[in-house]
mmCIF file of C-alpha atoms and ligand atoms in Angstrom:
data_model
loop_
_atom_site.group_PDB
_atom_site.id
_atom_site.type_symbol
_atom_site.label_atom_id
_atom_site.label_comp_id
_atom_site.label_asym_id
_atom_site.label_seq_id
_atom_site.Cartn_x
_atom_site.Cartn_y
_atom_site.Cartn_z
ATOM 1 C CA ASP K 1 21.698 147.319 145.324
ATOM 2 C CA LYS K 2 25.253 146.267 146.457
ATOM 3 C CA ALA K 3 26.699 148.867 144.891
ATOM 4 C CA ASN K 4 30.320 147.837 143.552
ATOM 5 C CA TYR K 5 30.710 145.732 147.377
ATOM 6 C CA ARG K 6 31.000 141.999 147.621
ATOM 7 C CA HIS K 7 28.528 142.081 150.416
ATOM 8 C CA PHE K 8 25.357 144.313 152.098
ATOM 9 C CA MET K 9 27.265 144.721 155.151
ATOM 10 C CA ALA K 10 30.330 146.029 153.258
ATOM 11 C CA LYS K 11 28.374 148.803 151.730
ATOM 12 C CA GLU K 12 26.448 149.490 154.957
ATOM 13 C CA ILE K 13 29.920 149.752 156.873
ATOM 14 C CA HIS K 14 31.395 152.547 154.083
ATOM 15 C CA GLU K 15 28.050 154.204 153.966
ATOM 16 C CA GLN K 16 28.418 155.073 157.675
ATOM 17 C CA PRO K 17 30.406 158.901 157.176
ATOM 18 C CA GLU K 18 27.294 159.449 154.828
ATOM 19 C CA VAL K 19 24.713 158.485 156.448
ATOM 20 C CA VAL K 20 25.833 159.230 160.138
ATOM 21 C CA GLY K 21 26.079 162.553 158.586
ATOM 22 C CA GLN K 22 22.573 162.904 157.906
ATOM 23 C CA THR K 23 21.755 161.720 161.000
ATOM 24 C CA LEU K 24 24.035 164.523 162.318
ATOM 25 C CA ALA K 25 22.299 167.188 160.431
ATOM 26 C CA ARG K 26 19.021 165.989 161.561
ATOM 27 C CA TYR K 27 20.069 167.116 165.444
ATOM 28 C CA VAL K 28 22.798 169.775 165.362
ATOM 29 C CA ASP K 29 22.813 172.374 163.693
ATOM 30 C CA VAL K 30 26.234 171.988 161.892
ATOM 31 C CA ALA K 31 27.139 175.785 161.250
ATOM 32 C CA ALA K 32 26.248 176.941 164.354
ATOM 33 C CA GLU K 33 27.250 174.205 165.880
ATOM 34 C CA ARG K 34 24.926 173.683 168.694
ATOM 35 C CA ILE K 35 22.335 170.914 169.536
ATOM 36 C CA ALA K 36 19.552 171.567 167.091
ATOM 37 C CA LEU K 37 16.715 168.745 167.910
ATOM 38 C CA PRO K 38 14.142 169.121 165.007
ATOM 39 C CA PHE K 39 10.682 169.692 167.599
ATOM 40 C CA LYS K 40 10.700 170.531 171.634
ATOM 41 C CA LEU K 41 10.658 167.407 173.634
ATOM 42 C CA PRO K 42 7.672 166.547 175.580
ATOM 43 C CA PHE K 43 9.057 166.843 179.151
ATOM 44 C CA ASP K 44 11.467 168.818 180.753
ATOM 45 C CA PHE K 45 14.987 166.864 181.324
ATOM 46 C CA ASN K 46 15.249 168.503 185.001
ATOM 47 C CA GLU K 47 11.713 166.715 185.501
ATOM 48 C CA ILE K 48 14.018 163.254 185.182
ATOM 49 C CA GLN K 49 15.027 161.799 188.043
ATOM 50 C CA ARG K 50 16.068 158.873 186.458
ATOM 51 C CA ILE K 51 16.524 157.301 182.623
ATOM 52 C CA SER K 52 15.757 153.357 181.357
ATOM 53 C CA ILE K 53 17.117 152.092 178.586
ATOM 54 C CA THR K 54 16.139 149.065 176.820
ATOM 55 C CA ALA K 55 17.210 147.806 173.325
ATOM 56 C CA CYS K 56 17.957 143.912 171.972
ATOM 57 C CA GLY K 57 21.675 143.031 170.318
ATOM 58 C CA THR K 58 23.459 145.537 169.063
ATOM 59 C CA ALA K 59 21.665 148.699 169.724
ATOM 60 C CA SER K 60 21.724 147.323 173.137
ATOM 61 C CA TYR K 61 25.138 148.147 173.118
ATOM 62 C CA ALA K 62 24.628 151.719 171.428
ATOM 63 C CA GLY K 63 22.198 152.269 174.439
ATOM 64 C CA TYR K 64 25.258 151.102 176.579
ATOM 65 C CA VAL K 65 27.231 153.556 175.446
ATOM 66 C CA GLY K 66 24.238 156.465 175.346
ATOM 67 C CA LYS K 67 24.018 155.619 179.093
ATOM 68 C CA TYR K 68 27.611 156.516 180.006
ATOM 69 C CA TRP K 69 27.038 159.672 177.933
ATOM 70 C CA LEU K 70 24.145 160.657 179.660
ATOM 71 C CA GLU K 71 25.441 160.372 182.848
ATOM 72 C CA GLN K 72 28.598 161.876 181.862
ATOM 73 C CA LEU K 73 27.503 164.648 180.797
ATOM 74 C CA ALA K 74 23.845 165.296 182.215
ATOM 75 C CA ARG K 75 24.179 163.760 185.264
ATOM 76 C CA VAL K 76 21.477 161.556 185.755
ATOM 77 C CA PRO K 77 20.888 158.169 186.746
ATOM 78 C CA VAL K 78 20.748 155.802 183.457
ATOM 79 C CA GLU K 79 19.294 151.883 184.027
ATOM 80 C CA LEU K 80 20.092 149.846 181.124
ATOM 81 C CA ASP K 81 18.260 146.568 180.196
ATOM 82 C CA VAL K 82 17.967 144.016 177.245
ATOM 83 C CA ALA K 83 14.351 144.052 176.571
ATOM 84 C CA SER K 84 13.765 140.744 177.598
ATOM 85 C CA GLU K 85 15.188 140.636 181.215
ATOM 86 C CA PHE K 86 13.174 144.407 181.308
ATOM 87 C CA ARG K 87 9.772 142.745 180.117
ATOM 88 C CA TYR K 88 9.445 140.656 182.828
ATOM 89 C CA ARG K 89 11.286 141.919 185.733
ATOM 90 C CA GLU K 90 8.427 144.380 186.568
ATOM 91 C CA ALA K 91 10.997 147.719 186.970
ATOM 92 C CA PRO K 92 9.833 149.850 188.886
ATOM 93 C CA LEU K 93 9.244 153.277 187.497
ATOM 94 C CA ARG K 94 8.710 156.753 188.114
ATOM 95 C CA LYS K 95 5.463 158.035 186.581
ATOM 96 C CA GLY K 96 7.119 161.163 184.333
ATOM 97 C CA ASP K 97 10.278 159.857 184.104
ATOM 98 C CA LEU K 98 12.071 158.891 180.724
ATOM 99 C CA ALA K 99 12.167 155.709 178.776
ATOM 100 C CA ILE K 100 14.424 155.429 175.750
ATOM 101 C CA PHE K 101 13.909 152.462 173.471
ATOM 102 C CA ILE K 102 16.614 151.787 170.565
ATOM 103 C CA SER K 103 15.724 149.043 167.572
ATOM 104 C CA GLN K 104 17.173 149.853 163.782
ATOM 105 C CA SER K 105 13.578 147.736 162.564
ATOM 106 C CA GLY K 106 11.707 149.369 165.222
ATOM 107 C CA GLU K 107 9.949 145.322 165.047
ATOM 108 C CA THR K 108 12.046 143.736 167.897
ATOM 109 C CA ALA K 109 9.116 141.539 169.849
ATOM 110 C CA ASP K 110 11.045 142.052 173.361
ATOM 111 C CA THR K 111 11.711 145.620 172.402
ATOM 112 C CA LEU K 112 7.924 146.483 172.074
ATOM 113 C CA ALA K 113 6.316 144.365 174.996
ATOM 114 C CA ALA K 114 9.320 146.351 176.675
ATOM 115 C CA LEU K 115 7.347 150.123 175.832
ATOM 116 C CA ARG K 116 4.095 148.867 176.314
ATOM 117 C CA TYR K 117 4.871 148.010 180.012
ATOM 118 C CA ALA K 118 6.874 151.070 180.076
ATOM 119 C CA LYS K 119 3.888 153.291 178.838
ATOM 120 C CA ALA K 120 1.367 151.590 181.348
ATOM 121 C CA GLN K 121 3.256 152.655 183.781
ATOM 122 C CA GLY K 122 3.189 156.388 183.373
ATOM 123 C CA VAL K 123 6.763 157.321 181.814
ATOM 124 C CA HIS K 124 7.607 159.309 179.094
ATOM 125 C CA THR K 125 9.015 156.943 175.846
ATOM 126 C CA VAL K 126 11.727 157.889 173.515
ATOM 127 C CA SER K 127 12.420 155.343 170.579
ATOM 128 C CA VAL K 128 15.102 155.818 169.018
ATOM 129 C CA VAL K 129 14.335 154.031 165.456
ATOM 130 C CA ASN K 130 15.835 153.145 161.825
ATOM 131 C CA VAL K 131 12.231 152.325 159.832
ATOM 132 C CA PRO K 132 9.531 155.433 160.978
ATOM 133 C CA THR K 133 6.161 153.773 160.196
ATOM 134 C CA SER K 134 7.602 150.679 162.500
ATOM 135 C CA THR K 135 5.068 149.589 165.239
ATOM 136 C CA ILE K 136 7.810 151.201 167.771
ATOM 137 C CA ALA K 137 7.896 154.638 166.361
ATOM 138 C CA ARG K 138 3.923 154.527 165.958
ATOM 139 C CA GLU K 139 3.934 153.612 169.760
ATOM 140 C CA SER K 140 6.507 156.123 171.254
ATOM 141 C CA GLU K 141 5.708 159.055 172.479
ATOM 142 C CA THR K 142 8.736 160.869 170.890
ATOM 143 C CA VAL K 143 10.093 158.946 168.266
ATOM 144 C CA LEU K 144 14.264 160.059 167.199
ATOM 145 C CA GLN K 145 14.770 158.576 163.911
ATOM 146 C CA THR K 146 17.866 157.585 163.070
ATOM 147 C CA LEU K 147 19.461 158.293 159.416
ATOM 148 C CA ALA K 148 20.458 155.353 158.068
ATOM 149 C CA GLY K 149 18.641 154.346 155.431
ATOM 150 C CA PRO K 150 17.324 150.985 154.679
ATOM 151 C CA GLU K 151 19.642 148.400 156.599
ATOM 152 C CA ILE K 152 19.858 144.472 154.602
ATOM 153 C CA GLY K 153 23.288 143.011 155.928
ATOM 154 C CA VAL K 154 21.651 140.891 159.216
ATOM 155 C CA ALA K 155 24.602 142.246 160.659
ATOM 156 C CA SER K 156 23.592 145.754 162.395
ATOM 157 C CA THR K 157 26.488 148.230 161.262
ATOM 158 C CA LYS K 158 25.351 151.452 160.640
ATOM 159 C CA ALA K 159 22.159 151.577 162.303
ATOM 160 C CA PHE K 160 24.382 151.137 165.576
ATOM 161 C CA THR K 161 26.743 154.272 164.062
ATOM 162 C CA CYS K 162 23.349 156.159 163.825
ATOM 163 C CA GLN K 163 21.884 155.383 166.729
ATOM 164 C CA LEU K 164 25.302 156.501 168.740
ATOM 165 C CA MET K 165 24.671 159.908 167.242
ATOM 166 C CA VAL K 166 20.967 160.461 167.982
ATOM 167 C CA LEU K 167 22.513 159.521 171.805
ATOM 168 C CA ALA K 168 25.339 161.879 171.937
ATOM 169 C CA SER K 169 23.133 164.604 170.329
ATOM 170 C CA LEU K 170 20.443 163.411 173.393
ATOM 171 C CA ALA K 171 23.411 163.085 176.094
ATOM 172 C CA VAL K 172 24.103 166.961 174.933
ATOM 173 C CA ALA K 173 21.010 168.114 175.026
ATOM 174 C CA ALA K 174 20.313 167.197 178.042
ATOM 175 C CA GLY K 175 23.575 167.892 180.276
ATOM 176 C CA LYS K 176 22.347 171.839 178.627
ATOM 177 C CA SER K 177 18.885 171.405 179.598
ATOM 178 C CA ARG K 178 20.098 170.596 183.119
ATOM 179 C CA GLY K 179 22.528 173.184 183.428
ATOM 180 C CA GLU K 180 25.505 170.352 183.174
ATOM 181 C CA LEU K 181 26.997 171.970 180.479
ATOM 182 C CA SER K 182 27.615 175.555 179.568
ATOM 183 C CA ASP K 183 27.217 177.135 176.511
ATOM 184 C CA GLN K 184 30.869 177.038 175.337
ATOM 185 C CA ASP K 185 30.703 173.113 176.740
ATOM 186 C CA GLU K 186 27.402 172.726 174.146
ATOM 187 C CA THR K 187 29.771 174.297 170.832
ATOM 188 C CA ARG K 188 32.676 172.314 171.658
ATOM 189 C CA LEU K 189 30.743 169.309 171.807
ATOM 190 C CA ALA K 190 28.537 169.761 169.297
ATOM 191 C CA HIS K 191 31.754 170.653 167.074
ATOM 192 C CA SER K 192 33.065 167.122 168.110
ATOM 193 C CA LEU K 193 29.891 165.579 166.302
ATOM 194 C CA VAL K 194 30.517 167.578 163.455
ATOM 195 C CA GLU K 195 34.212 165.850 163.298
ATOM 196 C CA ILE K 196 32.531 162.547 163.394
ATOM 197 C CA PRO K 197 31.888 161.736 159.496
ATOM 198 C CA ARG K 198 35.576 163.124 158.780
ATOM 199 C CA LEU K 199 36.741 160.609 161.165
ATOM 200 C CA MET K 200 34.686 157.988 160.305
ATOM 201 C CA ALA K 201 35.722 158.396 156.651
ATOM 202 C CA ALA K 202 39.472 158.890 157.983
ATOM 203 C CA ALA K 203 38.993 155.249 159.967
ATOM 204 C CA LEU K 204 37.718 153.284 156.629
ATOM 205 C CA ALA K 205 41.609 153.845 155.622
ATOM 206 C CA THR K 206 42.465 150.838 157.982
ATOM 207 C CA GLU K 207 40.705 148.288 155.921
ATOM 208 C CA LEU K 208 44.008 147.260 153.857
ATOM 209 C CA GLN K 209 45.650 146.767 157.348
ATOM 210 C CA ILE K 210 42.592 144.751 159.173
ATOM 211 C CA GLU K 211 42.105 142.379 155.930
ATOM 212 C CA LYS K 212 45.700 141.069 156.529
ATOM 213 C CA LEU K 213 45.238 140.865 159.894
ATOM 214 C CA ALA K 214 41.442 138.881 159.824
ATOM 215 C CA ARG K 215 43.369 136.656 157.782
ATOM 216 C CA GLU K 216 45.523 135.520 161.351
ATOM 217 C CA ILE K 217 41.620 135.818 163.338
ATOM 218 C CA ALA K 218 40.377 133.045 161.047
ATOM 219 C CA LYS K 219 42.734 130.764 162.687
ATOM 220 C CA SER K 220 41.248 131.656 166.145
ATOM 221 C CA ARG K 221 38.948 129.115 167.651
ATOM 222 C CA ASP K 222 38.256 132.300 170.403
ATOM 223 C CA VAL K 223 39.058 135.984 170.424
ATOM 224 C CA LEU K 224 38.400 137.917 173.223
ATOM 225 C CA TYR K 225 37.485 142.099 173.678
ATOM 226 C CA LEU K 226 38.740 144.268 176.353
ATOM 227 C CA GLY K 227 37.577 147.469 176.891
ATOM 228 C CA ARG K 228 36.817 150.869 179.146
ATOM 229 C CA GLY K 229 34.397 153.137 179.717
ATOM 230 C CA THR K 230 32.494 153.515 176.901
ATOM 231 C CA SER K 231 35.028 151.494 174.848
ATOM 232 C CA PHE K 232 33.469 148.426 176.699
ATOM 233 C CA PRO K 233 30.460 148.393 174.935
ATOM 234 C CA LEU K 234 31.586 148.927 172.008
ATOM 235 C CA ALA K 235 33.573 145.702 173.038
ATOM 236 C CA LEU K 236 30.688 143.705 173.392
ATOM 237 C CA GLU K 237 29.602 144.611 169.894
ATOM 238 C CA GLY K 238 32.547 143.840 168.082
ATOM 239 C CA ALA K 239 32.242 140.436 169.724
ATOM 240 C CA LEU K 240 28.391 139.937 168.663
ATOM 241 C CA LYS K 241 29.710 140.796 165.065
ATOM 242 C CA LEU K 242 32.819 138.471 164.901
ATOM 243 C CA LYS K 243 30.087 135.967 166.238
ATOM 244 C CA GLU K 244 27.153 136.363 164.048
ATOM 245 C CA ILE K 245 29.308 136.412 161.083
ATOM 246 C CA SER K 246 32.244 134.272 161.198
ATOM 247 C CA TYR K 247 30.596 131.815 163.706
ATOM 248 C CA ILE K 248 33.948 132.442 165.718
ATOM 249 C CA HIS K 249 33.686 132.283 169.338
ATOM 250 C CA ALA K 250 33.823 136.266 170.877
ATOM 251 C CA GLU K 251 33.959 137.292 174.559
ATOM 252 C CA ALA K 252 34.340 140.745 175.855
ATOM 253 C CA TYR K 253 34.875 141.979 179.201
ATOM 254 C CA ALA K 254 35.628 145.030 180.865
ATOM 255 C CA ALA K 255 39.495 145.669 181.030
ATOM 256 C CA GLY K 256 39.156 145.801 184.958
ATOM 257 C CA GLU K 257 37.403 142.336 185.190
ATOM 258 C CA LEU K 258 40.817 140.387 182.696
ATOM 259 C CA LYS K 259 41.751 139.675 186.594
ATOM 260 C CA HIS K 260 38.328 138.163 187.784
ATOM 261 C CA GLY K 261 38.149 135.079 185.451
ATOM 262 C CA PRO K 262 38.975 135.829 181.952
ATOM 263 C CA ILE K 263 42.801 135.687 181.891
ATOM 264 C CA ALA K 264 42.804 132.310 182.435
ATOM 265 C CA LEU K 265 41.952 131.911 179.134
ATOM 266 C CA ILE K 266 45.124 133.751 177.620
ATOM 267 C CA ASP K 267 47.625 131.880 176.036
ATOM 268 C CA GLU K 268 49.498 132.027 172.535
ATOM 269 C CA SER K 269 46.642 130.589 170.600
ATOM 270 C CA MET K 270 44.198 133.945 172.114
ATOM 271 C CA PRO K 271 43.711 136.791 169.684
ATOM 272 C CA VAL K 272 42.868 139.661 172.212
ATOM 273 C CA VAL K 273 41.523 142.656 170.724
ATOM 274 C CA VAL K 274 41.694 145.693 172.835
ATOM 275 C CA ILE K 275 40.412 149.042 172.215
ATOM 276 C CA ALA K 276 42.011 151.895 173.966
ATOM 277 C CA PRO K 277 41.354 155.402 172.728
ATOM 278 C CA TYR K 278 44.627 157.640 174.673
ATOM 279 C CA ASP K 279 41.529 159.282 177.096
ATOM 280 C CA ARG K 280 41.434 159.339 181.299
ATOM 281 C CA VAL K 281 41.306 155.197 181.765
ATOM 282 C CA PHE K 282 43.961 154.687 179.043
ATOM 283 C CA GLU K 283 46.708 153.372 181.100
ATOM 284 C CA LYS K 284 44.725 151.365 183.351
ATOM 285 C CA THR K 285 43.772 149.486 179.905
ATOM 286 C CA VAL K 286 47.376 149.251 179.338
ATOM 287 C CA SER K 287 48.561 147.774 182.480
ATOM 288 C CA ASN K 288 45.565 145.192 181.675
ATOM 289 C CA MET K 289 47.511 144.858 178.205
ATOM 290 C CA GLN K 290 50.481 144.073 180.363
ATOM 291 C CA GLU K 291 48.939 140.929 182.123
ATOM 292 C CA VAL K 292 47.835 139.619 178.988
ATOM 293 C CA ALA K 293 50.369 140.067 177.408
ATOM 294 C CA ALA K 294 53.059 138.679 179.993
ATOM 295 C CA ARG K 295 50.507 135.232 179.391
ATOM 296 C CA GLY K 296 51.900 135.086 175.796
ATOM 297 C CA GLY K 297 48.107 136.192 174.620
ATOM 298 C CA ASN K 298 48.315 138.410 170.986
ATOM 299 C CA LEU K 299 47.390 142.241 171.312
ATOM 300 C CA ILE K 300 45.602 143.967 168.557
ATOM 301 C CA LEU K 301 45.205 147.534 169.783
ATOM 302 C CA LEU K 302 42.787 150.054 168.284
ATOM 303 C CA THR K 303 43.916 152.694 169.577
ATOM 304 C CA ASP K 304 44.979 156.982 168.086
ATOM 305 C CA ALA K 305 48.313 158.016 167.421
ATOM 306 C CA GLU K 306 49.431 159.137 171.078
ATOM 307 C CA GLY K 307 48.241 155.754 172.375
ATOM 308 C CA ALA K 308 50.306 154.097 170.193
ATOM 309 C CA ALA K 309 53.136 155.807 171.637
ATOM 310 C CA GLU K 310 52.487 155.826 175.243
ATOM 311 C CA ALA K 311 51.271 152.269 174.973
ATOM 312 C CA THR K 312 54.777 150.297 176.683
ATOM 313 C CA VAL K 313 53.460 146.753 175.194
ATOM 314 C CA ASP K 314 54.127 144.899 171.893
ATOM 315 C CA SER K 315 51.154 143.946 170.234
ATOM 316 C CA LEU K 316 51.060 142.271 166.839
ATOM 317 C CA VAL K 317 49.275 144.959 165.047
ATOM 318 C CA THR K 318 48.625 148.027 166.322
ATOM 319 C CA ILE K 319 45.566 149.988 164.345
ATOM 320 C CA VAL K 320 45.805 153.900 164.307
ATOM 321 C CA LEU K 321 42.810 155.613 164.296
ATOM 322 C CA PRO K 322 42.467 159.533 164.178
ATOM 323 C CA ASP K 323 42.475 162.100 166.696
ATOM 324 C CA MET K 324 39.680 162.869 168.270
ATOM 325 C CA ALA K 325 37.850 163.785 171.470
ATOM 326 C CA ALA K 326 37.857 160.577 173.038
ATOM 327 C CA ILE K 327 34.346 160.936 174.301
ATOM 328 C CA PHE K 328 32.300 160.324 171.248
ATOM 329 C CA ALA K 329 35.689 157.151 170.093
ATOM 330 C CA PRO K 330 33.016 154.805 169.753
ATOM 331 C CA MET K 331 31.405 155.843 166.563
ATOM 332 C CA VAL K 332 35.186 156.224 165.254
ATOM 333 C CA TYR K 333 36.519 152.822 166.665
ATOM 334 C CA ALA K 334 33.130 150.579 165.327
ATOM 335 C CA ILE K 335 34.477 151.096 162.382
ATOM 336 C CA PRO K 336 37.305 148.917 162.717
ATOM 337 C CA VAL K 337 36.025 146.442 164.766
ATOM 338 C CA GLN K 338 32.840 145.956 162.215
ATOM 339 C CA LEU K 339 35.815 145.693 159.417
ATOM 340 C CA LEU K 340 37.447 142.816 161.564
ATOM 341 C CA ALA K 341 34.459 141.074 161.691
ATOM 342 C CA TYR K 342 33.548 141.567 158.497
ATOM 343 C CA HIS K 343 36.735 139.931 156.846
ATOM 344 C CA THR K 344 36.924 137.160 158.854
ATOM 345 C CA ALA K 345 33.774 136.373 158.005
ATOM 346 C CA VAL K 346 35.108 136.853 154.461
ATOM 347 C CA VAL K 347 37.855 134.591 155.162
ATOM 348 C CA MET K 348 36.025 132.475 156.660
ATOM 349 C CA GLY K 349 33.608 131.794 153.630
ATOM 350 C CA THR K 350 29.997 132.572 155.855
ATOM 351 C CA ASP K 351 27.436 134.111 154.168
ATOM 352 C CA VAL K 352 27.752 137.103 155.305
ATOM 353 C CA ASP K 353 24.511 139.304 154.666
ATOM 354 C CA GLN K 354 22.275 136.300 155.953
ATOM 355 C CA PRO K 355 24.492 134.214 158.802
ATOM 356 C CA ARG K 356 22.668 130.604 159.345
ATOM 357 C CA ASN K 357 19.792 131.010 162.105
ATOM 358 C CA LEU K 358 19.668 134.615 162.479
ATOM 359 C CA ALA K 359 16.963 136.898 161.087
ATOM 360 C CA LYS K 360 17.508 140.872 160.400
ATOM 361 C CA SER K 361 14.284 141.347 162.443
ATOM 362 C CA VAL K 362 13.451 138.943 165.605
ATOM 363 C CA THR K 363 9.450 139.784 165.768
ATOM 364 C CA VAL K 364 8.842 136.764 168.419
ATOM 365 C CA GLU K 365 10.537 136.267 171.447
HETATM 366 O O1 LIG B 401 16.063 146.037 165.069
HETATM 367 P P1 LIG B 401 16.705 145.548 166.235
HETATM 368 O O2 LIG B 401 17.924 147.328 166.629
HETATM 369 O O3 LIG B 401 15.150 146.269 167.530
HETATM 370 O O4 LIG B 401 17.284 144.552 166.744
HETATM 371 C C1 LIG B 401 17.652 144.099 167.561
HETATM 372 C C2 LIG B 401 18.878 142.967 167.479
HETATM 373 O O5 LIG B 401 17.878 142.282 166.746
HETATM 374 C C3 LIG B 401 20.184 143.550 166.239
HETATM 375 O O6 LIG B 401 20.075 144.432 166.593
HETATM 376 C C4 LIG B 401 20.835 142.079 165.964
HETATM 377 O O7 LIG B 401 21.372 141.717 167.585
HETATM 378 C C5 LIG B 401 21.390 142.164 165.702
HETATM 379 N N1 LIG B 401 22.077 141.114 164.223
HETATM 380 C C6 LIG B 401 23.040 142.815 165.714
HETATM 381 O O8 LIG B 401 23.907 142.431 164.511
#
């Protein structure tokens, strides 16, 4: 049931601090601030030369963030594909390497076919699924369950942030096994993960501001989302979310790509949502914002207090998120991104939980 919410999607957005906290507790020893996977993995991360991550839609964007984390924390090369491409491109996989599949439902046809392909190549398979009885879960060597609980809204929200929590924990575990992270690093990173549910709850406090902003966004024909680093896949997720429930056309680009084409679109009628926690690429993103501002684009900046103080560009709206370890920002910044899509859809009067033409689980290709 929807509790006191108007839509399942709203309920599911608000549930995130709790369910991400439950997922955290499955993979992290919260008291000791150490990664503690619930069982021993059937492979050694030191033997893995390459990881492939495969998923569809929102789950693929979680995978994209996971790629950045695994590469940064465990120094292992990661390839990311959408399942519909992976299953037919005959990717050469090395026996004994690792393939990760991400799926809320565990029934997505393309992801399942990709899993079967990978198994036939003799790689280890890990699936990050929300439904433990699903086909993908049953057919994978290892299941890392997300504890999001049933997700009813067609637009994925809480499954996404729980997938991120699992991938973050796995990336720290991999970094530790491979000797890339010290005990101290592990504690520092685990501590940052433990903070996430509280930070997500704080991020929900931006809702009123976002509701107001949504009335402006609802007037737009197109919206552009920009981000660098892990904020880039989150930009992709923001654009997908807005498209699927408000039917407003949205696109996402890595901020550095702006000059390579999309800048031609910028004018006064184009809102540009910039996702930019104050991290090591922040200054680079600010220069992209200046390019947008110079062409009359309306900037909506999602950042933290330091970013808001340092951004030397006028934005239409700045949404200030709590200070946090920038590496895990996508879990917290997902909240305003989801809320913006949700409230825009509510203004547009669309069927938020059952958007046209979409199914919750895509079991045919
Ligand atoms: O159940 P899955 O996670 O495998 O589903 C994958 C996609 O179909 C799903 O994420 C889809 O993109 C959602 N509608 C996004 O909100």
